[in-house]
Coordinates of C-alpha atoms and ligand atoms in Angstrom, one line a residue:
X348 CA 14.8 9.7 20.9
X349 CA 12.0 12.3 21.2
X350 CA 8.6 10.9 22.9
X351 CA 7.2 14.7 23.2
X352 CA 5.9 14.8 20.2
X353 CA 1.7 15.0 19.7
X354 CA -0.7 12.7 18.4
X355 CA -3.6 12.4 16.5
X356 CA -6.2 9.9 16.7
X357 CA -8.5 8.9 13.7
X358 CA -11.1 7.1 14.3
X359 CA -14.6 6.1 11.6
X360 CA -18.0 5.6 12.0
X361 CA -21.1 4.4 10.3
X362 CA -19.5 2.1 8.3
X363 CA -16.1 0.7 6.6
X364 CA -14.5 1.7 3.5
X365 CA -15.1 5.6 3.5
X366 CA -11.4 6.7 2.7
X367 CA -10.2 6.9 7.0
X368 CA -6.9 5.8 5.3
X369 CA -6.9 8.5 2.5
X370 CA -7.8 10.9 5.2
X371 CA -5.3 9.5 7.8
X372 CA -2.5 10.4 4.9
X373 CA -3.9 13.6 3.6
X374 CA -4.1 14.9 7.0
X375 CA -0.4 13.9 6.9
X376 CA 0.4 15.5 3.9
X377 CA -1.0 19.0 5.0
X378 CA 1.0 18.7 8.0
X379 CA 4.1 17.6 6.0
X380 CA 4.0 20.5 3.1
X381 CA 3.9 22.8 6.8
X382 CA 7.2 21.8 7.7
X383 CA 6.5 19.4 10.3
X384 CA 8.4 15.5 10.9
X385 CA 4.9 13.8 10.6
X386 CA 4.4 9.9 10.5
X387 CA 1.4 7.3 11.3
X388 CA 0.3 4.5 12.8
X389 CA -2.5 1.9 11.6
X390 CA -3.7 -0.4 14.6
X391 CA -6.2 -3.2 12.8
X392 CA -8.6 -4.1 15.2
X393 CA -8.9 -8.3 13.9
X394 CA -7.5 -11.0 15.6
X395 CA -4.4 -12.2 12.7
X396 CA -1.2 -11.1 14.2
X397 CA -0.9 -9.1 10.5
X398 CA -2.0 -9.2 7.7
X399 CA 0.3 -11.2 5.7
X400 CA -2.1 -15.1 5.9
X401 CA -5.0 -12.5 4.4
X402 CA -6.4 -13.5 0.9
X403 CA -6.2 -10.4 -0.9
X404 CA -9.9 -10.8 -1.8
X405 CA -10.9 -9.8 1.6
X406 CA -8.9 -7.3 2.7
X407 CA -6.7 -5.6 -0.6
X408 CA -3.2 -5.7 -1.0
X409 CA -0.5 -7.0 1.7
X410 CA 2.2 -3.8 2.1
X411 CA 5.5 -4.8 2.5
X412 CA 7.7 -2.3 4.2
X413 CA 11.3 -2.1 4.3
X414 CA 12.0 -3.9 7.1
X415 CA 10.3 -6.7 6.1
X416 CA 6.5 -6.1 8.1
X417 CA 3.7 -7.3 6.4
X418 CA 1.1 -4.7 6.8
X419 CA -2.4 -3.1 6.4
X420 CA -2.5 -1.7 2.6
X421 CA -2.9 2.0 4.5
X422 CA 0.2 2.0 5.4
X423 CA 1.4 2.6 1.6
X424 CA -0.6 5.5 1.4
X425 CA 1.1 6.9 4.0
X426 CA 4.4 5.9 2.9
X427 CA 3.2 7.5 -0.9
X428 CA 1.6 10.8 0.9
X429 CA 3.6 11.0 3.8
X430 CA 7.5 10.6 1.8
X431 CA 8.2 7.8 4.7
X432 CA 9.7 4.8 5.2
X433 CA 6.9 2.4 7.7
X434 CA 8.4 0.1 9.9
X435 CA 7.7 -2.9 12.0
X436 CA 5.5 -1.0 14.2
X437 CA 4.0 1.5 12.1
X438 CA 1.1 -1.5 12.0
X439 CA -0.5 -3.8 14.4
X440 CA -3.7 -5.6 15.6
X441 CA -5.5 -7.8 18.6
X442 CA -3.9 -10.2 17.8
X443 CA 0.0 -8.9 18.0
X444 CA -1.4 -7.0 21.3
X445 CA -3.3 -10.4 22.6
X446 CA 0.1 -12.7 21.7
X447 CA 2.7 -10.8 23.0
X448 CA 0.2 -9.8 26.4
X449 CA -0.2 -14.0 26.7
X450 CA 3.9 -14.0 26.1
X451 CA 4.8 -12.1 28.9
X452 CA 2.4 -13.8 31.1
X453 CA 3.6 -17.0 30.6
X454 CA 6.9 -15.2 31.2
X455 CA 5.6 -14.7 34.2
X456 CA 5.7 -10.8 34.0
X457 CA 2.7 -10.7 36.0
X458 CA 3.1 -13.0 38.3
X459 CA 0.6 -12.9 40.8
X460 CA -1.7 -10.8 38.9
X461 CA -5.1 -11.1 37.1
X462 CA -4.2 -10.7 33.4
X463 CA -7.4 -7.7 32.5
X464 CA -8.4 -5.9 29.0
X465 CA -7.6 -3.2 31.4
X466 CA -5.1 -2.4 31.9
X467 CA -2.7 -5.1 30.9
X468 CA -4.2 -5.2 26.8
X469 CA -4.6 -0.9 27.2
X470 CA -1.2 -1.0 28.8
X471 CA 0.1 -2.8 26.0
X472 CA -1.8 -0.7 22.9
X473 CA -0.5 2.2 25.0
X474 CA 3.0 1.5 24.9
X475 CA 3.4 0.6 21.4
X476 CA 1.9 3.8 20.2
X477 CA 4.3 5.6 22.6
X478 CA 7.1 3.4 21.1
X479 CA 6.5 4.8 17.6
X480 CA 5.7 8.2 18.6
X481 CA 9.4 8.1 19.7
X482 CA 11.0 5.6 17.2
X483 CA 9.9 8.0 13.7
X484 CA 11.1 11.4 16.6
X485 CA 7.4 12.9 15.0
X486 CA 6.4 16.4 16.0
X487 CA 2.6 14.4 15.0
X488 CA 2.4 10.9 15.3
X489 CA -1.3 9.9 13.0
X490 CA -3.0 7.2 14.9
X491 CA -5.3 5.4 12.7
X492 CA -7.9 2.8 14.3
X493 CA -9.2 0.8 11.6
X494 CA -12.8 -0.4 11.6
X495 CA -15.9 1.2 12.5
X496 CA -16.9 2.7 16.4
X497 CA -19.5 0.6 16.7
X498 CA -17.7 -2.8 16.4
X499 CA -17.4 -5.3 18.8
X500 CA -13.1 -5.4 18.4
X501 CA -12.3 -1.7 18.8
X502 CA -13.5 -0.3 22.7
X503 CA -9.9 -1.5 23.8
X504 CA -8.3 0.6 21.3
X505 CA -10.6 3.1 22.0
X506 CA -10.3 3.2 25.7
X507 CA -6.2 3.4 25.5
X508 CA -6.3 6.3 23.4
X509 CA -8.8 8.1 25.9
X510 CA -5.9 7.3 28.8
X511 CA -3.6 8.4 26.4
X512 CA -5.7 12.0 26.5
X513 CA -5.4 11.8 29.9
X514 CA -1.7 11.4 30.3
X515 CA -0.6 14.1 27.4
X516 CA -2.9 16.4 28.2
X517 CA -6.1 18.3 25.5
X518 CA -3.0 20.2 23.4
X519 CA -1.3 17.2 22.4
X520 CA -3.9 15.0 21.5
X521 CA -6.6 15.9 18.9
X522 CA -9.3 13.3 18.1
X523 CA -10.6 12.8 14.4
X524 CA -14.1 11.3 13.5
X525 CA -14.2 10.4 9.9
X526 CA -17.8 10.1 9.2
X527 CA -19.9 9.6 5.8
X528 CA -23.0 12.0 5.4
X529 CA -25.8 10.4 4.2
X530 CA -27.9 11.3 1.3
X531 CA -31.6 9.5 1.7
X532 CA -35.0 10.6 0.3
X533 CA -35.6 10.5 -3.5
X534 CA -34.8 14.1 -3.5
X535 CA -31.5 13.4 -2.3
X536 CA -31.9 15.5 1.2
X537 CA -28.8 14.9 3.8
X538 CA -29.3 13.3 6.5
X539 CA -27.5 13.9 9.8
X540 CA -28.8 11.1 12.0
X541 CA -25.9 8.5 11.3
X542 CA -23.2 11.4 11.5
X543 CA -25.1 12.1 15.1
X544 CA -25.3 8.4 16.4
X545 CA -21.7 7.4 15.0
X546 CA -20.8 10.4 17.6
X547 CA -22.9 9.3 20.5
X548 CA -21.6 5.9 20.0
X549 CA -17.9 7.3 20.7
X550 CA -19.0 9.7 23.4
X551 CA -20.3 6.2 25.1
X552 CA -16.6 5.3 24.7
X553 CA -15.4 8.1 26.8
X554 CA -14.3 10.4 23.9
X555 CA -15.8 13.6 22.1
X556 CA -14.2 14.1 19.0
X557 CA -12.4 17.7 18.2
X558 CA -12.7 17.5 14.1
X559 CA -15.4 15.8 12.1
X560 CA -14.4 14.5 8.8
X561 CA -17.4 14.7 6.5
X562 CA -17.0 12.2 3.3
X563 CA -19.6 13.5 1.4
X564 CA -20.1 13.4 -2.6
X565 CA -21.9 16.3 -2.9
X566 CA -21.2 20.2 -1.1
X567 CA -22.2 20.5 2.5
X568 CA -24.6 23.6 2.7
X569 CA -23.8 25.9 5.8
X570 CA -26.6 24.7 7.3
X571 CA -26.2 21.2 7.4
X572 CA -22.5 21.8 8.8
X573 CA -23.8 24.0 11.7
X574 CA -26.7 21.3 12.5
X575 CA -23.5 19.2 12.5
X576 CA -21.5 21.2 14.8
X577 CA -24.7 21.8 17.2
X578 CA -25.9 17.9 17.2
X579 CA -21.9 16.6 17.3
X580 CA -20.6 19.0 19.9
X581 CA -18.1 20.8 17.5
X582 CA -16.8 24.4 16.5
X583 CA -18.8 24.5 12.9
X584 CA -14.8 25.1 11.7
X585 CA -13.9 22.0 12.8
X586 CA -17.3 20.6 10.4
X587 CA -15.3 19.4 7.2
X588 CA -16.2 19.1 4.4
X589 CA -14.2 16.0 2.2
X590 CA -15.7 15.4 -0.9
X591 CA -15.0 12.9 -3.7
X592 CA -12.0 13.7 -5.7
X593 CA -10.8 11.6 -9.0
X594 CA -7.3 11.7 -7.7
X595 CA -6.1 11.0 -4.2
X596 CA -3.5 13.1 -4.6
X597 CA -6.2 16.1 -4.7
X598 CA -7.2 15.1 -1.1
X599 CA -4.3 17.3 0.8
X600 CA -5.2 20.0 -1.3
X601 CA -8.5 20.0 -0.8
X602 CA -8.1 19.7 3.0
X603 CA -5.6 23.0 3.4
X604 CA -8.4 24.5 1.1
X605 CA -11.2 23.7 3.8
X606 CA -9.0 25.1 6.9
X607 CA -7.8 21.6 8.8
X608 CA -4.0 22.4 9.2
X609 CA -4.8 25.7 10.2
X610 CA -7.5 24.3 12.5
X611 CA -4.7 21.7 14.0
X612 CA -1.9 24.2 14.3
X613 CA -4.0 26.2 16.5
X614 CA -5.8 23.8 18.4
X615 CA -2.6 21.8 19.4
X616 CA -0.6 25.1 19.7
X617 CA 1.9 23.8 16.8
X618 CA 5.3 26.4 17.2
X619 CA 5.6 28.0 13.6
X620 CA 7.2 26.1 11.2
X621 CA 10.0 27.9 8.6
X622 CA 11.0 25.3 6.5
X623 CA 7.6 25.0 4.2
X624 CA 7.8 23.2 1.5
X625 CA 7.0 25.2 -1.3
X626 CA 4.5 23.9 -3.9
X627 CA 5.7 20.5 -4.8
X628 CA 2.3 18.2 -4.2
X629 CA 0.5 21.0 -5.9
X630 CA 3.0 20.5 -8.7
X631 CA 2.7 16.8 -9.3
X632 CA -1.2 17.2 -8.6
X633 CA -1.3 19.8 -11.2
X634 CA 0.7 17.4 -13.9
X635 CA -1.2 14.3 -12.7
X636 CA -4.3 16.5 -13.7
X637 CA -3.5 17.5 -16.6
X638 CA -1.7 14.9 -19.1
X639 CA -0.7 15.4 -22.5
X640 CA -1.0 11.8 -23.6
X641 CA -3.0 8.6 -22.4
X642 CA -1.2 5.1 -22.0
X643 CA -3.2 2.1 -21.6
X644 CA -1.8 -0.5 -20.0
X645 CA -2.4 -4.3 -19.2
X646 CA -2.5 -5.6 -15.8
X647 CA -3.0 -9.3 -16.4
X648 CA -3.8 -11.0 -12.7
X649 CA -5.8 -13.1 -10.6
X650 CA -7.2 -10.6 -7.9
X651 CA -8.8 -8.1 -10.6
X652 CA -12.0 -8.2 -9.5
X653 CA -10.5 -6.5 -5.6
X654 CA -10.5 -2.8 -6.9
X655 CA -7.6 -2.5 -3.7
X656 CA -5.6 -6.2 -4.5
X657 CA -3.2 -4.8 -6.1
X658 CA -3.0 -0.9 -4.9
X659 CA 0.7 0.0 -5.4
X660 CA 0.9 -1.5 -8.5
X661 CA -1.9 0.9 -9.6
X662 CA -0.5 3.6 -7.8
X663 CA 3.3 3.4 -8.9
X664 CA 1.7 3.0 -12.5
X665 CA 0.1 6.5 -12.3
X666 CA 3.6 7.7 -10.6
X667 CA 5.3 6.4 -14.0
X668 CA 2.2 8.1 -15.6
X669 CA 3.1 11.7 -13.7
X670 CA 7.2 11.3 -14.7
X671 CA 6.1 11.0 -18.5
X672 CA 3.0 13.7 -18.3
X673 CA 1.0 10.5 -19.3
X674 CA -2.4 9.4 -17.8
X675 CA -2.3 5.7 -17.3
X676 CA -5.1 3.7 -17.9
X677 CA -5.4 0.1 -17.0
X678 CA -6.9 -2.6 -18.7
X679 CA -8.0 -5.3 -16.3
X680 CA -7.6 -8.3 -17.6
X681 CA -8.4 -11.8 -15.5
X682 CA -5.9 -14.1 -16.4
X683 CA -8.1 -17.0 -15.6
X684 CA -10.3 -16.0 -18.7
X685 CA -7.3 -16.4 -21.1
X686 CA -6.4 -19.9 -23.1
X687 CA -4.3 -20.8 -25.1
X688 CA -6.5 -21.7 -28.1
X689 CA -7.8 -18.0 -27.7
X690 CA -6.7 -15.4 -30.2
X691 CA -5.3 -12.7 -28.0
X692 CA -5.1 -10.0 -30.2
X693 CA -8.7 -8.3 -29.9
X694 CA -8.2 -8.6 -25.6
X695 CA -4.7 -6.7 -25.9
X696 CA -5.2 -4.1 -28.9
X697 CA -4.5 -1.2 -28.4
X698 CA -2.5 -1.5 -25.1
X699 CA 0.9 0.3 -25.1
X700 CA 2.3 -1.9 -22.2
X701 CA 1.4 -5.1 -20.1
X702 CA 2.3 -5.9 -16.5
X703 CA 1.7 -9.2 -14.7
X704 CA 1.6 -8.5 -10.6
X705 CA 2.1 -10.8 -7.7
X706 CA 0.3 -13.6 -6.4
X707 CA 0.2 -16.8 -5.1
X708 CA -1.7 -20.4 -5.9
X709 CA -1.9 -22.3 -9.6
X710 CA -5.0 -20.6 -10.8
X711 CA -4.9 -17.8 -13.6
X712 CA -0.8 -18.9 -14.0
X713 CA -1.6 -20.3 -17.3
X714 CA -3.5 -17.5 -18.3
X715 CA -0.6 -15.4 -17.4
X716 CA 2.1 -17.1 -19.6
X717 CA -0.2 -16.7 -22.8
X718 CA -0.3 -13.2 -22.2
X719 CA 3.1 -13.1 -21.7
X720 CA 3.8 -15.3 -24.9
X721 CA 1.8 -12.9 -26.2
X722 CA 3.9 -10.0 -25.4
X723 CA 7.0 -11.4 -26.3
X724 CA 5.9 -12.4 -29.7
X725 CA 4.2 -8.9 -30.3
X726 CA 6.8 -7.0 -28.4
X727 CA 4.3 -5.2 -26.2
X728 CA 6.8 -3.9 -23.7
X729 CA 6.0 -6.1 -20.4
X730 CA 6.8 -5.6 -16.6
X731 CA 6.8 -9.0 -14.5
X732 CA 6.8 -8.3 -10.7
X733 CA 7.6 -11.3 -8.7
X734 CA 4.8 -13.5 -9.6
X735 CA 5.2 -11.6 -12.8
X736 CA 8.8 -12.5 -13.3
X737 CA 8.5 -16.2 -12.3
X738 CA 6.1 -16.7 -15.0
X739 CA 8.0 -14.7 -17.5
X740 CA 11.0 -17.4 -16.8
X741 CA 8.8 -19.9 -17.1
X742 CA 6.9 -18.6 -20.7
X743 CA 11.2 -18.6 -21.6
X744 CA 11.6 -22.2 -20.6
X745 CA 8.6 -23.2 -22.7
X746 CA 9.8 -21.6 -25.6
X747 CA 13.1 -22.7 -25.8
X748 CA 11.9 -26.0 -25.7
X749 CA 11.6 -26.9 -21.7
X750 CA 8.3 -28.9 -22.0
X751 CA 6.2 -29.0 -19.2
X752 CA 8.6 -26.3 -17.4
X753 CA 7.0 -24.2 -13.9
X754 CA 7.6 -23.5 -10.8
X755 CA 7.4 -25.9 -8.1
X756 CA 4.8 -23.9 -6.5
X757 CA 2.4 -24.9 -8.8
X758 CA 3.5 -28.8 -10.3
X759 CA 5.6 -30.4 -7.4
X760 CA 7.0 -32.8 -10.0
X761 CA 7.3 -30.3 -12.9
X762 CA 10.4 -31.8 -15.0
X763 CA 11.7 -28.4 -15.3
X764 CA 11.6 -26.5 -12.2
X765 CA 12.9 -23.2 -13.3
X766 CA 11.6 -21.3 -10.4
X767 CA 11.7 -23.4 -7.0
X768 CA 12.5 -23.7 -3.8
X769 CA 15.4 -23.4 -2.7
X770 CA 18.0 -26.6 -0.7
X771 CA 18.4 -23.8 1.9
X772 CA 14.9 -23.0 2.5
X773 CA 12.2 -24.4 5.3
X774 CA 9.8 -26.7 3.6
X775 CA 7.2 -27.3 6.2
X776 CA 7.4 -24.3 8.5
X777 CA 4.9 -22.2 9.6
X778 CA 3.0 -19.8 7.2
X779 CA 2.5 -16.7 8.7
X780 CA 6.2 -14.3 8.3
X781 CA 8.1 -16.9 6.6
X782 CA 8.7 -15.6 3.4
X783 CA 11.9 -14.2 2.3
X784 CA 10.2 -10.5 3.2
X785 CA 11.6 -6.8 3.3
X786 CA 14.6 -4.9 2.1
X787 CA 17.6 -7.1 0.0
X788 CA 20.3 -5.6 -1.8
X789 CA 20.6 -6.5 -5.9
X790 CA 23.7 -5.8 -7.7
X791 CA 23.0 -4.6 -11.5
X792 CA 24.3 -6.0 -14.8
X793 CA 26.2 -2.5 -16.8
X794 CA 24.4 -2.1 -20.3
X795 CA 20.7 -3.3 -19.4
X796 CA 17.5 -2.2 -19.4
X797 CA 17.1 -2.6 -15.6
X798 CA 20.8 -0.7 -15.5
X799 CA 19.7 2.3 -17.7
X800 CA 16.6 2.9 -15.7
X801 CA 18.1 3.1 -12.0
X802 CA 21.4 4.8 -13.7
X803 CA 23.0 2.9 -10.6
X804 CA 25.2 -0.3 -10.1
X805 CA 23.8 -1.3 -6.2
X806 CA 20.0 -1.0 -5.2
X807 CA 18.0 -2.6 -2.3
X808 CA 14.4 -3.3 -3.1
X809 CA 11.4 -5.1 -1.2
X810 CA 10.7 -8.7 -1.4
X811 CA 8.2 -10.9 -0.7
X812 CA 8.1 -14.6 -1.7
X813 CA 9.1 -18.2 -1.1
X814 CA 10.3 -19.1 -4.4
X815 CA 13.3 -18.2 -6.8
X816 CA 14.8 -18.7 -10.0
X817 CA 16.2 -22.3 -10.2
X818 CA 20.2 -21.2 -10.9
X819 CA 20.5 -24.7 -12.7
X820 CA 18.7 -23.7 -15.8
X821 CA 20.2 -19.8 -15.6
X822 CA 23.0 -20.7 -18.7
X823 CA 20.5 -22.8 -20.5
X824 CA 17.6 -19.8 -20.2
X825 CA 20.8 -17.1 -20.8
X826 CA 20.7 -19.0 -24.4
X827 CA 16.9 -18.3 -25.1
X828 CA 17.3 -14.9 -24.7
X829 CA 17.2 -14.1 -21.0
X830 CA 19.8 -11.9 -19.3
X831 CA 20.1 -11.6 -15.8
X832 CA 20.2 -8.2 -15.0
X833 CA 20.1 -8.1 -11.5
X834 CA 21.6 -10.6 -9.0
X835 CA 22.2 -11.0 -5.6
X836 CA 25.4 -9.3 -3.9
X837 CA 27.0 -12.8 -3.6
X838 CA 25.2 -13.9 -6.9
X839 CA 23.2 -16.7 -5.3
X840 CA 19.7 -15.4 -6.2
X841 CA 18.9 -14.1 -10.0
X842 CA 16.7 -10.5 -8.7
X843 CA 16.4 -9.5 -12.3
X844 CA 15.6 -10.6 -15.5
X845 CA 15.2 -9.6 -18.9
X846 CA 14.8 -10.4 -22.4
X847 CA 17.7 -9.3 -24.8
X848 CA 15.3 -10.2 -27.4
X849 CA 12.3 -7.7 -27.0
X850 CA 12.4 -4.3 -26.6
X851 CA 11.3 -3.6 -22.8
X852 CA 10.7 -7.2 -21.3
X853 CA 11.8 -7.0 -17.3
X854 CA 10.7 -9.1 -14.8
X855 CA 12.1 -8.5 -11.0
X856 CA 11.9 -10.7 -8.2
X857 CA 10.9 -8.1 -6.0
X858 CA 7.9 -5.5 -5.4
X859 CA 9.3 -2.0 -7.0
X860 CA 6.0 -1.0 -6.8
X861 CA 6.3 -0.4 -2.4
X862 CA 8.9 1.8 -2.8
X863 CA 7.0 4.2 -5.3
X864 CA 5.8 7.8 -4.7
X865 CA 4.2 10.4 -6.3
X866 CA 7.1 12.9 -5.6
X867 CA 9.7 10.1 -6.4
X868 CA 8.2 7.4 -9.1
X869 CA 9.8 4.3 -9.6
X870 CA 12.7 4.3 -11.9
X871 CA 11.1 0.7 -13.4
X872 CA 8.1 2.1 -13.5
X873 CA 8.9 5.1 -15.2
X874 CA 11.2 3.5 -18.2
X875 CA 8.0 1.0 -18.6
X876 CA 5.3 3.6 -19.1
X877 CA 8.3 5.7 -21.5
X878 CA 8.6 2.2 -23.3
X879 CA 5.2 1.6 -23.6
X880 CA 4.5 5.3 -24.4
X881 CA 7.2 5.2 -27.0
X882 CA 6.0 1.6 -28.6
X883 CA 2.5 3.0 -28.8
X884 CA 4.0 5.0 -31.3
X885 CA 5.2 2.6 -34.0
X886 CA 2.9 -0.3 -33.1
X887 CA 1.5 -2.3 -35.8
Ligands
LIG2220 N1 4.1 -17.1 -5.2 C1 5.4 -16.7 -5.6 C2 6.4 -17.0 -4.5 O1 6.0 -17.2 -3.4 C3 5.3 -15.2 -5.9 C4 5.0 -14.3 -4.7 C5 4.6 -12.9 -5.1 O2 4.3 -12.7 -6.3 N2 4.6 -12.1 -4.2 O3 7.6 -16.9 -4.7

């Protein structure tokens, strides 16, 4: 246990969506390549306890971490930037702090006392970022306050990490403002007036930030970043400067090249580090950048239109990209646009792979089974994950003459539920944390596909569903051409499957794509973009 360690506080202003997250985990990653133990901490400011009853449409992709916490999608960019595992409590919002506040009191942990915002909901916001600064034993703890200063939800946040100044004292606490500089006037002039209120609005809240995070598309001229500093109450070095990049993974790079872990190791009097890591995110930036072949690859789903619904899966497909000096381009394809009685051809041509994500709810299923038909008839090398596998069963079923085979999930009455619900499993329960969620161990067939790629007979991989292949059709799908290539410890629950028929067809029950990085791509990942690299070779 180690709770001496310093924090850093990022908050946004102006408005939502400017990269804080990005920021949050290139900050990270500058301070990680320096040799320090660096992790972070998203607090969501909205009222669901987390985020897993959110419709991807509204707020991107649900991360999953190990331990079975279903979190803000930031916390996989730290996990992919940072090289760490999330937990539990590397995530939570009002409505975590506002539940387990009421739970005490009606505990009667306060007996006698007037339940406040302060200091009993501070109190609590308090203690939990303490908690994690000494669960992940940091040297920096990142603190990342989602939403905008400026909101109606975040003052409590705000006002506990002000105490939290207060109790650790100005050299163990730095506070971040990441702010968007606005370009106005048809002549494209900058304009500082949002930057300047954004800061007023959080000097209202008792804080004056120490570094100002400028999100800006175009450079910032000296002058602008000294009107900055003078307006803002800044050093002009800690004015900087964060412009657009085409890959994320430029970010880090970018911010060592404009001074910020300089700037923190100074101003929070970091001790010298040896161990620096030498090179290695400049590496896998530099082959990221600079690919000697292009892969394009199908991702058939029913949340394409949410460029962040399914994150990680775009993320862990540039990782398999970066293993195989490939760029990987995706072709988003709805699924709810594809029939049947549609020729599939001219939508998939030219595609050296297809992958069907995750997802819950009838619509777009069909859709996703023609292009899966379509895969396995063309032998497009194909990558089911959870969602993806279930259907990939199911397109199995059909074929081998199952009529009218799903998943209970979508036809309650289906005569051939190959995926389903299991005897075992809560029917009626509540919704929210329910799911089989988190880290499960999965014992691998020798001689497969999923075998050859992990070169390892025991793995442990994150879940998160309700529903599972239905073991009394596994021998009659095992005779149409599916092998089951990873199971369960015990064997109870198939975790893999593939087609012996094809030559890359894998579907897992799990979500490989949480547990990629850019420093460690995922071993499925990997052999699918090498497959799909390799079939884009002798394609018809
Ligand atoms: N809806 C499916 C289930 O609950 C798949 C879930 C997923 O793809 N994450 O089992």
């Amino acid at each position: 246990m180690r709770s001496e360690g310093k924090m850093i506080f990022v908050t946004g202003g102006v408005m939502s969506s400017i990269g804080k997250g990005i920021a949050t985990a290139s900050l990270g990653r500058a301070l990680t390549s320096r040799g320090y133990r660096v992790n972070a901490l998203k607090i969501d400011p909205y009222v669901n306890v987390d985020a897993g009853t959110m419709n991807p449409f509204q707020h991107g992709e649900v991360f999953v971490t190990n331990d079975g916490a279903e979190t803000d999608l930031d916390l996989g960019n730290y996990e992919r930037f940072l090289g760490v595992d999330c937990r539990q409590y590397s995530n939570f919002t009002s409505g975590a702090v506002y539940q387990a506040v009421i739970e005490k009191e009606r505990a009667g942990e306060y007996l006698g006392e007037t339940v406040q915002l302060i200091p009993h909901i501070t109190n609590e916001i308090k203690e939990r970022i303490y908690y994690a600064l000494s669960e992940t034993c940091s040297d920096i703890l990142i603190v990342e306050i989602g939403g905008t200063i400026g909101d109606f939800e975040t003052p409590p946040f705000v006002e506990a990490i002000r105490e939290i100044r207060i109790e650790r004292g100005v050299e163990n606490t730095l506070f971040m403002h990441v702010i968007p500089i606005a370009q106005a006037s048809p002549w494209g002039e900058m304009k500082t007036k949002p930057t300047q209120h954004s800061v007023r609005a959080l000097l209202t809240l008792g804080i004056q930030p120490d570094v100002l995070i400028c999100r800006t598309s175009v450079d910032l001229p000296k002058e602008i970043r000294r009107k900055i500093a003078s307006t803002c109450g800044v050093p002009v070095e800690a004015v900087i400067e964060a412009s657009d990049v085409e890959e994320i993974e430029e970010a880090p790079l970018l911010f060592e090249r404009e001074g910020v872990g300089d700037l923190v190791v100074k101003r929070m009097r970091l001790p010298k580090q040896e161990q620096v890591e030498c090179g290695k995110w400049e590496e896998m930036t530099h082959r990221l950048k600079n690919p000697k072949r292009t892969v394009e690859i199908a991702v058939v789903g029913k949340y394409t239109e949410h460029g962040d619904a399914y994150l990680s899966v775009k993320e862990a497909l540039k990782h398999g990209g970066i293993a195989n000096e490939a760029r990987v381009q995706i072709r988003w394809i709805e699924s709810d646009e594809l029939t049947e009685a549609e020729n599939l051809s001219s939508r998939f041509e030219g595609v050296g792979g297809m992958l069907v994500p995750g997802g819950y709810g009838y619509r777009g299923i069909e859709g996703m089974i023609c292009a899966i038909r379509y895969a396995r008839e063309n032998r497009v090398p194909y990558l089911g994950l959870c969602l993806g596998m279930q259907c990939m069963v199911i397109e199995r079923a059909r074929y081998a003459g199952l009529a009218g085979a799903n998943s209970s999930e979508f036809d309650e009455n289906a005569p051939h539920p190959v995926i389903h619900l299991m005897d075992t499993q809560d029917r009626e329960g509540d919704k929210g944390g329910t799911q089989r969620l988190g880290l499960y161990p999965c014992v691998l067939k020798p001689d497969t596909r999923a075998h050859a790629a992990y070169g390892q007979a025991r793995i442990e991989e994150r879940h998160r569903h309700r529903y599972e292949v239905n073991n009394a059709y596994r021998a009659r799908l095992e005779e149409a051409g599916l092998v089951w290539s990873g199971l369960s410890p015990d064997e109870s629950l198939v975790e893999i499957a593939e087609a012996s028929d094809h030559p890359w067809m894998v579907g897992s029950q799990f979500h490989p794509e949480f547990r990629s990085r850019p420093l460690t791509p995922h071993p499925l990942f990997v052999k699918f973009i090498e497959a799909s690299l390799e079939w884009m070779t002798v394609a018809p």
